[in-house]
């Protein structure tokens, strides 16, 4: 069933220009008595959608999977992936793409319903999602956006009276996810294994045209494409490391070709600085621990390069050499971006050779003393003590003196230094205890106020307002926290 277009839909289906191997048709499963519990007005407007109309009965029915917008050709996408290192055939088992909203600047945004019901790829699953994990994705993805980190966005969460069967029956939820695309490393792996060589090329051409159109005229477009994806990932992972974000499930199907953070399952932010931090209950080996994220990104990019080898060179040896050379660029580039980001967090404008050890010595001391990562940088920014008393230790005081000497060498005014630090050290992050409390109120009591309040505070974490300060308290002690790949 379609309806008149007062909402402003301008949906394209460019993805379906790819061979049918890459998708299968899918219809959303309707939901009973849907209610929009969160709606992202600013995002709706940036997509040139009428935010009032989208929240009306008609709009709600689309967000609830009960009807589809004009010209929507709904599909589920095929992909594969290395999950914790093992290769598997996957695909959208609980997500349905409505189409790509094209804005006036001709940009395309995937509009996808997550928890939309069974698709061809659902295997034994029900294709549904419970409300809690959808709310969690909403708050964390929007927090990431507020932090200035590329991410898929969340347009709305709809709750319905349908129940989904998990360990206990839970209310169904649907998240409307917005992404520059859902092309993944795993999409290339899928084409490589289940398609012809020409399918990988078609996919690469599509990805280049959609995300890196300036490379179309290059004489070696596929190498440039690979380098561009590598650069986006180096930037993305360095931005995660700088705020203490732990993705938790960096499988190759969860690495986006356009460099957005995607798939908010067991992710969480680190409190006390510790490179071995793992939150996910299923990551028993610590494969995706905080300190491993750059190495995993490199591993995933290696899997990506493998799919592109025939496009790099028809001579396999030469193709492998090219891939190796490009992959070698990852760590130097990541380190450069990360160190630049750390300098900014410390209010430094220039690069000195000694900066790396200055940064690492602070982090080592934080790790040894179990200091809170975010709070330590705030203490430096506002010249105050940390709640966990790390700043009263002799080790920290000695380090602070070195830092002040280093600042003195640049001779910037304190107000310029502090401004730089305020822009790079968030006043707050979505602390696990705050997220859990807000989710509990939303899911158990249908009280959405705590979550709204948290999201408002996270909208611009670099504002350093008094309302943010009230939510910035660190958990003392930092109690162990576990996340689950909730569906
Ligand atoms: P994820 O953990 O979200 O990356 O999902 C891994 C794979 O499992 C993807 O192919 C999902 O589509 C699929 N999946 C997750 N939950 C469900 C579900 N409730 N029903 C069917 N497929 C699912
Ligand atoms: Mg996934």
Short mmCIF file of C-alpha atoms and ligand atoms in Angstrom, two decimals:
data_model
loop_
_atom_site.label_atom_id
_atom_site.label_comp_id
_atom_site.label_asym_id
_atom_site.label_seq_id
_atom_site.Cartn_x
_atom_site.Cartn_y
_atom_site.Cartn_z
CA UNK A 1 0.00 0.00 0.00
CA UNK A 2 1.39 3.42 -0.91
CA UNK A 3 0.09 6.84 0.03
CA UNK A 4 0.23 10.43 -1.16
CA UNK A 5 3.55 12.08 -0.64
CA UNK A 6 3.17 14.95 1.81
CA UNK A 7 6.22 13.89 3.73
CA UNK A 8 8.76 14.84 1.11
CA UNK A 9 10.04 11.44 0.11
CA UNK A 10 12.35 11.48 -2.86
CA UNK A 11 13.43 7.88 -2.84
CA UNK A 12 15.85 6.37 -5.32
CA UNK A 13 16.82 2.75 -5.67
CA UNK A 14 20.33 3.08 -7.02
CA UNK A 15 21.46 -0.03 -5.15
CA UNK A 16 19.17 -2.14 -7.33
CA UNK A 17 21.29 -1.18 -10.35
CA UNK A 18 23.62 -3.89 -9.02
CA UNK A 19 23.05 -7.52 -10.07
CA UNK A 20 20.30 -9.36 -8.19
CA UNK A 21 22.94 -11.33 -6.36
CA UNK A 22 23.28 -8.32 -4.06
CA UNK A 23 19.77 -8.21 -2.64
CA UNK A 24 16.42 -9.85 -2.38
CA UNK A 25 12.97 -8.30 -2.20
CA UNK A 26 11.52 -8.00 1.28
CA UNK A 27 8.36 -6.60 2.86
CA UNK A 28 8.29 -5.15 6.36
CA UNK A 29 6.20 -7.07 8.90
CA UNK A 30 3.43 -4.80 10.18
CA UNK A 31 3.39 -3.78 13.83
CA UNK A 32 0.42 -3.51 16.17
CA UNK A 33 -0.53 -0.18 17.79
CA UNK A 34 2.75 1.52 16.92
CA UNK A 35 3.89 4.57 18.83
CA UNK A 36 6.82 6.82 17.98
CA UNK A 37 8.82 7.09 21.18
CA UNK A 38 11.80 9.02 19.79
CA UNK A 39 11.93 11.16 16.72
CA UNK A 40 14.90 13.10 15.37
CA UNK A 41 13.50 16.37 14.01
CA UNK A 42 16.84 17.85 13.03
CA UNK A 43 17.77 14.76 11.07
CA UNK A 44 14.35 14.62 9.37
CA UNK A 45 14.79 18.22 8.26
CA UNK A 46 18.31 17.63 7.00
CA UNK A 47 16.86 14.83 4.87
CA UNK A 48 14.33 17.37 3.51
CA UNK A 49 11.47 15.44 5.08
CA UNK A 50 8.52 17.22 6.68
CA UNK A 51 9.03 16.38 10.31
CA UNK A 52 5.39 17.06 11.25
CA UNK A 53 4.00 14.91 8.44
CA UNK A 54 6.44 12.13 9.25
CA UNK A 55 5.11 12.06 12.82
CA UNK A 56 1.47 12.00 11.67
CA UNK A 57 -0.50 8.74 11.36
CA UNK A 58 0.70 8.24 7.79
CA UNK A 59 4.30 8.88 8.64
CA UNK A 60 4.18 6.72 11.71
CA UNK A 61 2.83 3.82 9.68
CA UNK A 62 5.93 4.00 7.48
CA UNK A 63 8.29 4.09 10.47
CA UNK A 64 6.34 1.13 11.91
CA UNK A 65 6.62 -0.99 8.78
CA UNK A 66 2.85 -0.89 8.21
CA UNK A 67 3.06 0.86 4.85
CA UNK A 68 5.81 1.97 2.52
CA UNK A 69 6.54 5.41 1.05
CA UNK A 70 5.94 6.31 -2.56
CA UNK A 71 8.35 4.66 -4.98
CA UNK A 72 9.90 2.53 -2.25
CA UNK A 73 11.21 -0.78 -3.58
CA UNK A 74 11.94 -2.55 -0.37
CA UNK A 75 14.84 -4.98 -0.20
CA UNK A 76 17.24 -6.74 2.12
CA UNK A 77 20.92 -6.62 1.18
CA UNK A 78 23.31 -9.55 0.83
CA UNK A 79 26.65 -9.61 2.56
CA UNK A 80 29.09 -11.94 4.22
CA UNK A 81 31.55 -11.37 7.00
CA UNK A 82 34.28 -12.60 9.27
CA UNK A 83 32.58 -12.84 12.65
CA UNK A 84 35.24 -13.10 15.34
CA UNK A 85 37.52 -14.32 12.58
CA UNK A 86 35.25 -16.97 11.03
CA UNK A 87 33.84 -16.39 7.59
CA UNK A 88 30.05 -16.67 7.23
CA UNK A 89 27.34 -15.87 4.75
CA UNK A 90 25.04 -13.21 6.23
CA UNK A 91 22.73 -10.51 4.85
CA UNK A 92 20.04 -8.25 6.29
CA UNK A 93 18.22 -10.75 8.47
CA UNK A 94 16.24 -8.10 10.32
CA UNK A 95 16.69 -4.93 8.33
CA UNK A 96 14.82 -3.69 5.26
CA UNK A 97 15.93 -0.86 3.02
CA UNK A 98 13.08 1.43 1.96
CA UNK A 99 15.23 3.28 -0.54
CA UNK A 100 17.73 6.12 -0.74
CA UNK A 101 16.43 9.57 0.09
CA UNK A 102 17.97 12.02 -2.36
CA UNK A 103 18.41 15.57 -1.11
CA UNK A 104 18.69 18.68 -3.29
CA UNK A 105 22.48 18.47 -3.30
CA UNK A 106 21.99 15.03 -4.92
CA UNK A 107 23.38 13.15 -1.93
CA UNK A 108 21.79 9.75 -1.21
CA UNK A 109 20.88 8.46 2.26
CA UNK A 110 19.77 4.90 2.89
CA UNK A 111 16.53 4.79 4.87
CA UNK A 112 16.44 1.43 6.57
CA UNK A 113 14.06 -0.12 9.07
CA UNK A 114 15.92 -2.22 11.61
CA UNK A 115 13.78 -4.89 13.27
CA UNK A 116 11.46 -4.86 10.25
CA UNK A 117 10.71 -8.59 10.13
CA UNK A 118 11.87 -11.70 8.34
CA UNK A 119 13.80 -11.54 5.10
CA UNK A 120 15.40 -14.11 2.88
CA UNK A 121 18.52 -13.85 5.10
CA UNK A 122 16.84 -14.39 8.48
CA UNK A 123 17.76 -18.07 8.75
CA UNK A 124 16.34 -19.21 12.12
CA UNK A 125 15.79 -15.67 13.41
CA UNK A 126 12.49 -13.81 13.65
CA UNK A 127 13.77 -10.68 11.94
CA UNK A 128 12.54 -8.60 14.84
CA UNK A 129 14.19 -6.43 17.43
CA UNK A 130 13.16 -5.64 20.97
CA UNK A 131 12.73 -2.04 21.99
CA UNK A 132 15.70 -1.79 24.39
CA UNK A 133 18.54 -2.37 21.90
CA UNK A 134 16.88 -0.05 19.36
CA UNK A 135 16.73 2.73 21.95
CA UNK A 136 20.33 2.02 22.84
CA UNK A 137 21.41 2.36 19.20
CA UNK A 138 19.45 5.63 18.99
CA UNK A 139 21.15 7.23 21.99
CA UNK A 140 24.69 6.02 21.25
CA UNK A 141 24.66 6.74 17.51
CA UNK A 142 23.33 10.24 18.13
CA UNK A 143 25.94 10.74 20.86
CA UNK A 144 28.62 9.74 18.35
CA UNK A 145 27.24 12.28 15.92
CA UNK A 146 27.36 14.92 18.65
CA UNK A 147 31.01 14.01 19.25
CA UNK A 148 31.68 14.74 15.58
CA UNK A 149 32.36 11.10 14.69
CA UNK A 150 31.04 9.74 11.36
CA UNK A 151 28.17 7.39 12.07
CA UNK A 152 24.91 5.99 10.82
CA UNK A 153 22.12 8.11 12.28
CA UNK A 154 18.82 7.33 13.97
CA UNK A 155 15.67 8.96 12.68
CA UNK A 156 13.08 7.34 14.94
CA UNK A 157 12.27 4.52 17.30
CA UNK A 158 8.80 3.01 17.18
CA UNK A 159 7.44 0.78 19.92
CA UNK A 160 4.57 -1.57 19.25
CA UNK A 161 2.33 -3.97 21.14
CA UNK A 162 3.85 -7.00 19.43
CA UNK A 163 6.00 -9.14 21.64
CA UNK A 164 9.30 -10.63 20.62
CA UNK A 165 10.43 -13.84 22.21
CA UNK A 166 13.89 -13.65 23.80
CA UNK A 167 14.87 -15.07 27.23
CA UNK A 168 11.63 -13.42 28.25
CA UNK A 169 8.95 -11.78 26.09
CA UNK A 170 9.88 -8.19 25.22
CA UNK A 171 8.13 -5.38 23.37
CA UNK A 172 9.02 -5.01 19.73
CA UNK A 173 10.90 -1.94 18.52
CA UNK A 174 11.83 -0.62 15.09
CA UNK A 175 14.69 1.79 14.50
CA UNK A 176 14.82 3.88 11.34
CA UNK A 177 18.49 3.98 10.48
CA UNK A 178 19.97 6.51 8.10
CA UNK A 179 23.32 5.84 6.46
CA UNK A 180 25.37 7.21 3.59
CA UNK A 181 25.11 3.59 2.50
CA UNK A 182 25.17 0.12 3.97
CA UNK A 183 28.04 -1.08 1.77
CA UNK A 184 30.36 -3.10 3.97
CA UNK A 185 33.67 -4.89 3.65
CA UNK A 186 31.41 -7.92 3.95
CA UNK A 187 29.48 -6.89 0.82
CA UNK A 188 32.75 -7.18 -1.15
CA UNK A 189 33.54 -10.49 0.49
CA UNK A 190 30.12 -11.75 -0.52
CA UNK A 191 30.64 -10.70 -4.15
CA UNK A 192 34.09 -12.23 -4.13
CA UNK A 193 32.91 -15.63 -2.92
CA UNK A 194 29.38 -15.94 -4.35
CA UNK A 195 29.68 -13.76 -7.44
CA UNK A 196 31.80 -13.56 -10.56
CA UNK A 197 34.87 -11.36 -10.85
CA UNK A 198 32.70 -8.89 -12.75
CA UNK A 199 30.36 -8.62 -9.75
CA UNK A 200 33.17 -7.36 -7.53
CA UNK A 201 34.02 -4.83 -10.20
CA UNK A 202 30.40 -3.70 -10.49
CA UNK A 203 30.21 -3.30 -6.74
CA UNK A 204 33.48 -1.35 -6.66
CA UNK A 205 32.28 0.91 -9.48
CA UNK A 206 29.04 1.52 -7.63
CA UNK A 207 30.86 2.30 -4.36
CA UNK A 208 33.25 4.66 -6.13
CA UNK A 209 30.45 6.51 -7.87
CA UNK A 210 28.43 6.79 -4.68
CA UNK A 211 31.15 7.63 -2.18
CA UNK A 212 34.32 8.61 -3.98
CA UNK A 213 33.13 10.06 -7.32
CA UNK A 214 36.31 12.15 -7.70
CA UNK A 215 38.17 8.86 -8.25
CA UNK A 216 36.16 7.86 -11.30
CA UNK A 217 38.53 9.64 -13.65
CA UNK A 218 41.68 8.18 -12.08
CA UNK A 219 43.85 5.88 -14.17
CA UNK A 220 44.00 3.37 -11.28
CA UNK A 221 40.59 3.91 -9.69
CA UNK A 222 40.52 0.67 -7.65
CA UNK A 223 43.81 1.29 -5.90
CA UNK A 224 42.76 4.85 -5.18
CA UNK A 225 39.44 3.53 -3.92
CA UNK A 226 41.17 1.14 -1.55
CA UNK A 227 43.44 3.92 -0.30
CA UNK A 228 40.43 6.17 0.25
CA UNK A 229 38.63 3.53 2.33
CA UNK A 230 41.82 2.94 4.31
CA UNK A 231 42.10 6.69 4.99
CA UNK A 232 38.47 6.88 6.15
CA UNK A 233 39.04 3.96 8.50
CA UNK A 234 42.26 5.45 9.89
CA UNK A 235 40.30 8.62 10.65
CA UNK A 236 37.34 6.76 12.09
CA UNK A 237 39.31 4.47 14.38
CA UNK A 238 41.54 7.32 15.60
CA UNK A 239 38.40 9.28 16.51
CA UNK A 240 37.09 6.26 18.46
CA UNK A 241 40.38 5.92 20.34
CA UNK A 242 40.40 9.61 21.20
CA UNK A 243 37.00 9.48 22.95
CA UNK A 244 37.33 5.96 24.40
CA UNK A 245 34.67 4.30 22.25
CA UNK A 246 34.72 0.53 22.07
CA UNK A 247 32.74 -0.87 19.16
CA UNK A 248 32.72 -4.38 20.55
CA UNK A 249 32.01 -6.31 17.37
CA UNK A 250 34.31 -5.15 14.60
CA UNK A 251 33.43 -8.01 12.27
CA UNK A 252 34.08 -7.32 8.59
CA UNK A 253 30.32 -7.02 8.01
CA UNK A 254 30.32 -4.16 10.52
CA UNK A 255 32.95 -2.10 8.69
CA UNK A 256 31.39 0.44 6.38
CA UNK A 257 32.97 1.37 3.05
CA UNK A 258 32.11 5.05 3.50
CA UNK A 259 33.77 5.22 6.92
CA UNK A 260 30.75 5.55 9.18
CA UNK A 261 30.50 3.81 12.53
CA UNK A 262 27.90 1.11 11.97
CA UNK A 263 26.11 -1.51 14.01
CA UNK A 264 25.62 -0.48 17.60
CA UNK A 265 25.37 -3.83 19.33
CA UNK A 266 27.58 -4.35 22.35
CA UNK A 267 29.46 -1.04 22.04
CA UNK A 268 30.20 1.11 25.09
CA UNK A 269 32.44 3.94 26.26
CA UNK A 270 35.39 3.29 28.50
CA UNK A 271 35.52 4.91 31.94
CA UNK A 272 38.89 4.05 33.50
CA UNK A 273 41.64 4.04 30.92
CA UNK A 274 42.64 0.48 30.17
CA UNK A 275 43.75 -0.82 26.78
CA UNK A 276 42.38 -4.26 27.60
CA UNK A 277 38.83 -3.05 28.22
CA UNK A 278 36.15 -5.34 26.79
CA UNK A 279 32.44 -4.88 27.50
CA UNK A 280 30.88 -7.46 25.20
CA UNK A 281 29.80 -10.68 26.87
CA UNK A 282 30.61 -12.72 23.77
CA UNK A 283 34.14 -11.34 23.28
CA UNK A 284 35.75 -13.82 25.63
CA UNK A 285 39.17 -13.69 23.94
CA UNK A 286 39.27 -9.88 23.94
CA UNK A 287 39.62 -9.79 20.16
CA UNK A 288 37.82 -6.44 20.05
CA UNK A 289 39.28 -4.89 23.21
CA UNK A 290 39.93 -1.15 23.19
CA UNK A 291 43.65 -1.36 22.45
CA UNK A 292 43.10 -3.83 19.60
CA UNK A 293 40.77 -1.71 17.51
CA UNK A 294 43.45 -0.26 15.18
CA UNK A 295 44.93 -3.73 14.55
CA UNK A 296 41.48 -5.16 13.84
CA UNK A 297 40.75 -2.35 11.41
CA UNK A 298 43.97 -3.29 9.61
CA UNK A 299 42.97 -6.97 9.62
CA UNK A 300 39.58 -6.09 8.15
CA UNK A 301 41.17 -3.88 5.51
CA UNK A 302 43.40 -6.81 4.58
CA UNK A 303 40.28 -8.93 3.99
CA UNK A 304 38.90 -6.05 1.92
CA UNK A 305 42.09 -5.84 -0.17
CA UNK A 306 41.87 -9.58 -0.88
CA UNK A 307 38.53 -9.06 -2.60
CA UNK A 308 39.98 -6.35 -4.85
CA UNK A 309 43.21 -8.09 -5.91
CA UNK A 310 42.10 -8.88 -9.50
CA UNK A 311 41.18 -5.21 -9.89
CA UNK A 312 44.58 -4.03 -8.68
CA UNK A 313 46.50 -6.04 -11.26
CA UNK A 314 45.85 -9.04 -13.48
CA UNK A 315 49.17 -10.43 -12.35
CA UNK A 316 48.43 -11.86 -8.90
CA UNK A 317 51.90 -11.33 -7.47
CA UNK A 318 51.92 -7.71 -8.53
CA UNK A 319 48.42 -7.26 -7.14
CA UNK A 320 49.52 -8.67 -3.77
CA UNK A 321 52.55 -6.38 -3.69
CA UNK A 322 50.35 -3.38 -4.36
CA UNK A 323 47.93 -4.40 -1.62
CA UNK A 324 50.76 -4.94 0.86
CA UNK A 325 52.27 -1.55 0.10
CA UNK A 326 48.96 0.21 0.58
CA UNK A 327 48.18 -1.68 3.78
CA UNK A 328 51.54 -0.65 5.21
CA UNK A 329 50.31 2.92 5.18
CA UNK A 330 47.59 2.20 7.72
CA UNK A 331 49.48 2.25 11.02
CA UNK A 332 51.67 5.30 10.26
CA UNK A 333 48.57 7.19 9.17
CA UNK A 334 46.52 6.06 12.15
CA UNK A 335 49.34 7.02 14.54
CA UNK A 336 49.71 10.42 12.95
CA UNK A 337 45.97 11.15 13.22
CA UNK A 338 45.78 9.84 16.76
CA UNK A 339 48.80 11.83 17.94
CA UNK A 340 47.45 15.00 16.32
CA UNK A 341 44.17 14.39 18.15
CA UNK A 342 45.98 13.82 21.44
CA UNK A 343 47.94 17.05 20.97
CA UNK A 344 44.66 18.92 20.57
CA UNK A 345 43.29 17.27 23.72
CA UNK A 346 46.37 18.61 25.53
CA UNK A 347 45.96 22.09 24.03
CA UNK A 348 49.08 21.80 21.88
CA UNK A 349 49.16 23.46 18.48
CA UNK A 350 52.60 22.46 17.21
CA UNK A 351 54.27 19.07 16.80
CA UNK A 352 57.41 18.26 18.74
CA UNK A 353 59.33 14.98 18.61
CA UNK A 354 58.83 14.45 22.34
CA UNK A 355 55.02 14.64 22.13
CA UNK A 356 54.50 10.93 21.67
CA UNK A 357 56.23 10.07 24.93
CA UNK A 358 54.46 12.91 26.72
CA UNK A 359 51.10 11.44 25.69
CA UNK A 360 51.99 7.82 26.29
CA UNK A 361 53.42 8.55 29.73
CA UNK A 362 50.13 10.15 30.76
CA UNK A 363 48.14 7.20 29.43
CA UNK A 364 50.47 4.71 31.14
CA UNK A 365 50.01 6.52 34.43
CA UNK A 366 46.25 6.54 33.91
CA UNK A 367 46.27 2.83 33.22
CA UNK A 368 48.43 2.08 36.27
CA UNK A 369 46.28 4.23 38.57
CA UNK A 370 42.96 3.21 36.99
CA UNK A 371 42.15 6.83 36.24
CA UNK A 372 39.04 7.90 34.40
CA UNK A 373 39.93 8.79 30.82
CA UNK A 374 37.38 11.52 30.07
CA UNK A 375 37.59 13.10 33.51
CA UNK A 376 41.40 13.32 33.44
CA UNK A 377 41.32 15.42 30.27
CA UNK A 378 38.56 17.59 31.74
CA UNK A 379 40.66 18.12 34.84
CA UNK A 380 43.52 19.33 32.65
CA UNK A 381 41.19 21.55 30.61
CA UNK A 382 39.62 23.24 33.62
CA UNK A 383 42.63 22.99 35.93
CA UNK A 384 40.72 21.04 38.56
CA UNK A 385 41.02 17.74 40.40
CA UNK A 386 39.63 14.47 39.07
CA UNK A 387 36.90 12.79 41.07
CA UNK A 388 39.01 9.63 41.31
CA UNK A 389 41.93 11.57 42.90
CA UNK A 390 44.35 10.58 40.11
CA UNK A 391 45.40 14.23 39.86
CA UNK A 392 46.63 14.20 43.47
CA UNK A 393 49.24 11.48 42.78
CA UNK A 394 52.91 12.40 42.58
CA UNK A 395 53.17 10.66 39.23
CA UNK A 396 50.48 12.88 37.76
CA UNK A 397 51.91 16.04 39.29
CA UNK A 398 55.33 15.31 37.79
CA UNK A 399 53.73 14.67 34.42
CA UNK A 400 51.69 17.88 34.65
CA UNK A 401 54.87 19.86 35.17
CA UNK A 402 56.33 18.38 31.95
CA UNK A 403 53.13 19.25 30.12
CA UNK A 404 53.21 22.82 31.41
CA UNK A 405 56.82 23.19 30.28
CA UNK A 406 55.83 21.88 26.87
CA UNK A 407 52.96 24.40 26.72
CA UNK A 408 55.40 27.13 27.72
CA UNK A 409 57.57 26.33 24.70
CA UNK A 410 54.68 27.26 22.41
CA UNK A 411 53.92 30.46 24.26
CA UNK A 412 50.18 30.48 23.49
CA UNK A 413 47.83 32.27 25.86
CA UNK A 414 46.05 30.01 28.36
CA UNK A 415 42.69 31.06 26.91
CA UNK A 416 43.71 29.83 23.43
CA UNK A 417 45.06 26.61 24.90
CA UNK A 418 41.90 26.09 26.91
CA UNK A 419 39.65 26.81 23.91
CA UNK A 420 41.51 24.16 21.93
CA UNK A 421 41.09 21.70 24.79
CA UNK A 422 37.39 22.48 25.23
CA UNK A 423 36.81 21.66 21.58
CA UNK A 424 38.57 18.31 21.84
CA UNK A 425 37.63 17.05 25.29
CA UNK A 426 33.92 16.25 25.64
CA UNK A 427 32.14 17.53 28.75
CA UNK A 428 30.44 14.18 28.87
CA UNK A 429 30.17 10.85 27.11
CA UNK A 430 27.25 8.42 27.28
CA UNK A 431 28.46 6.75 30.47
CA UNK A 432 27.30 3.18 30.80
CA UNK A 433 25.50 3.73 34.11
CA UNK A 434 23.61 6.72 32.68
CA UNK A 435 22.63 4.87 29.53
CA UNK A 436 21.47 1.86 31.54
CA UNK A 437 19.38 3.98 33.94
CA UNK A 438 17.77 5.87 31.06
CA UNK A 439 17.06 2.65 29.17
CA UNK A 440 15.58 1.01 32.20
CA UNK A 441 13.17 3.91 32.74
CA UNK A 442 12.21 3.80 29.06
CA UNK A 443 11.76 0.06 28.75
CA UNK A 444 10.37 -0.85 32.19
CA UNK A 445 8.32 2.24 33.00
CA UNK A 446 7.81 3.79 29.56
CA UNK A 447 9.31 6.95 31.04
CA UNK A 448 11.31 8.52 28.23
CA UNK A 449 12.32 11.67 30.10
CA UNK A 450 15.69 10.43 31.44
CA UNK A 451 16.72 9.31 27.96
CA UNK A 452 15.60 12.59 26.41
CA UNK A 453 17.53 14.52 29.05
CA UNK A 454 20.64 12.45 28.38
CA UNK A 455 20.32 12.91 24.63
CA UNK A 456 19.87 16.67 25.01
CA UNK A 457 23.05 16.86 27.07
CA UNK A 458 24.93 14.77 24.51
CA UNK A 459 23.85 16.85 21.53
CA UNK A 460 26.86 19.14 21.78
CA UNK A 461 29.36 17.60 24.19
CA UNK A 462 31.84 20.39 23.53
CA UNK A 463 29.52 23.09 24.92
CA UNK A 464 30.67 22.52 28.52
CA UNK A 465 27.40 23.79 29.99
CA UNK A 466 26.32 23.46 33.63
CA UNK A 467 23.57 20.97 32.77
CA UNK A 468 26.22 18.76 31.21
CA UNK A 469 28.40 18.99 34.27
CA UNK A 470 25.58 17.49 36.33
CA UNK A 471 25.61 14.39 34.09
CA UNK A 472 29.38 14.12 33.86
CA UNK A 473 29.94 12.39 37.20
CA UNK A 474 32.12 9.36 36.91
CA UNK A 475 31.09 6.05 38.44
CA UNK A 476 33.22 5.49 41.56
CA UNK A 477 34.18 2.70 41.77
CA UNK A 478 34.02 1.86 38.05
CA UNK A 479 31.93 -1.29 38.41
CA UNK A 480 32.34 -4.04 35.80
CA UNK A 481 29.90 -3.62 32.96
CA UNK A 482 28.77 -6.13 30.39
CA UNK A 483 26.99 -5.55 27.10
CA UNK A 484 25.06 -8.04 25.02
CA UNK A 485 24.50 -8.30 21.29
CA UNK A 486 20.84 -7.55 21.93
CA UNK A 487 18.42 -8.19 19.14
P1 LIG B 1 24.53 -8.16 13.87
O1 LIG B 1 24.93 -8.76 15.16
O2 LIG B 1 23.42 -7.14 14.02
O3 LIG B 1 25.67 -7.65 13.07
O4 LIG B 1 23.86 -9.34 13.04
C1 LIG B 1 24.56 -10.43 12.53
C2 LIG B 1 23.68 -11.16 11.55
O5 LIG B 1 22.58 -11.77 12.22
C3 LIG B 1 23.11 -10.28 10.47
O6 LIG B 1 23.07 -11.00 9.27
C4 LIG B 1 21.73 -9.99 11.01
O7 LIG B 1 20.84 -9.63 9.97
C5 LIG B 1 21.36 -11.32 11.65
N1 LIG B 1 20.35 -11.14 12.72
C6 LIG B 1 20.51 -10.53 13.90
N2 LIG B 1 19.36 -10.57 14.62
C7 LIG B 1 18.44 -11.23 13.87
C8 LIG B 1 17.06 -11.60 14.05
N3 LIG B 1 16.39 -11.27 15.16
N4 LIG B 1 16.46 -12.28 13.07
C9 LIG B 1 17.13 -12.60 11.94
N5 LIG B 1 18.42 -12.28 11.71
C10 LIG B 1 19.08 -11.61 12.65
MG1 LIG B 2 26.03 -6.36 11.65
#
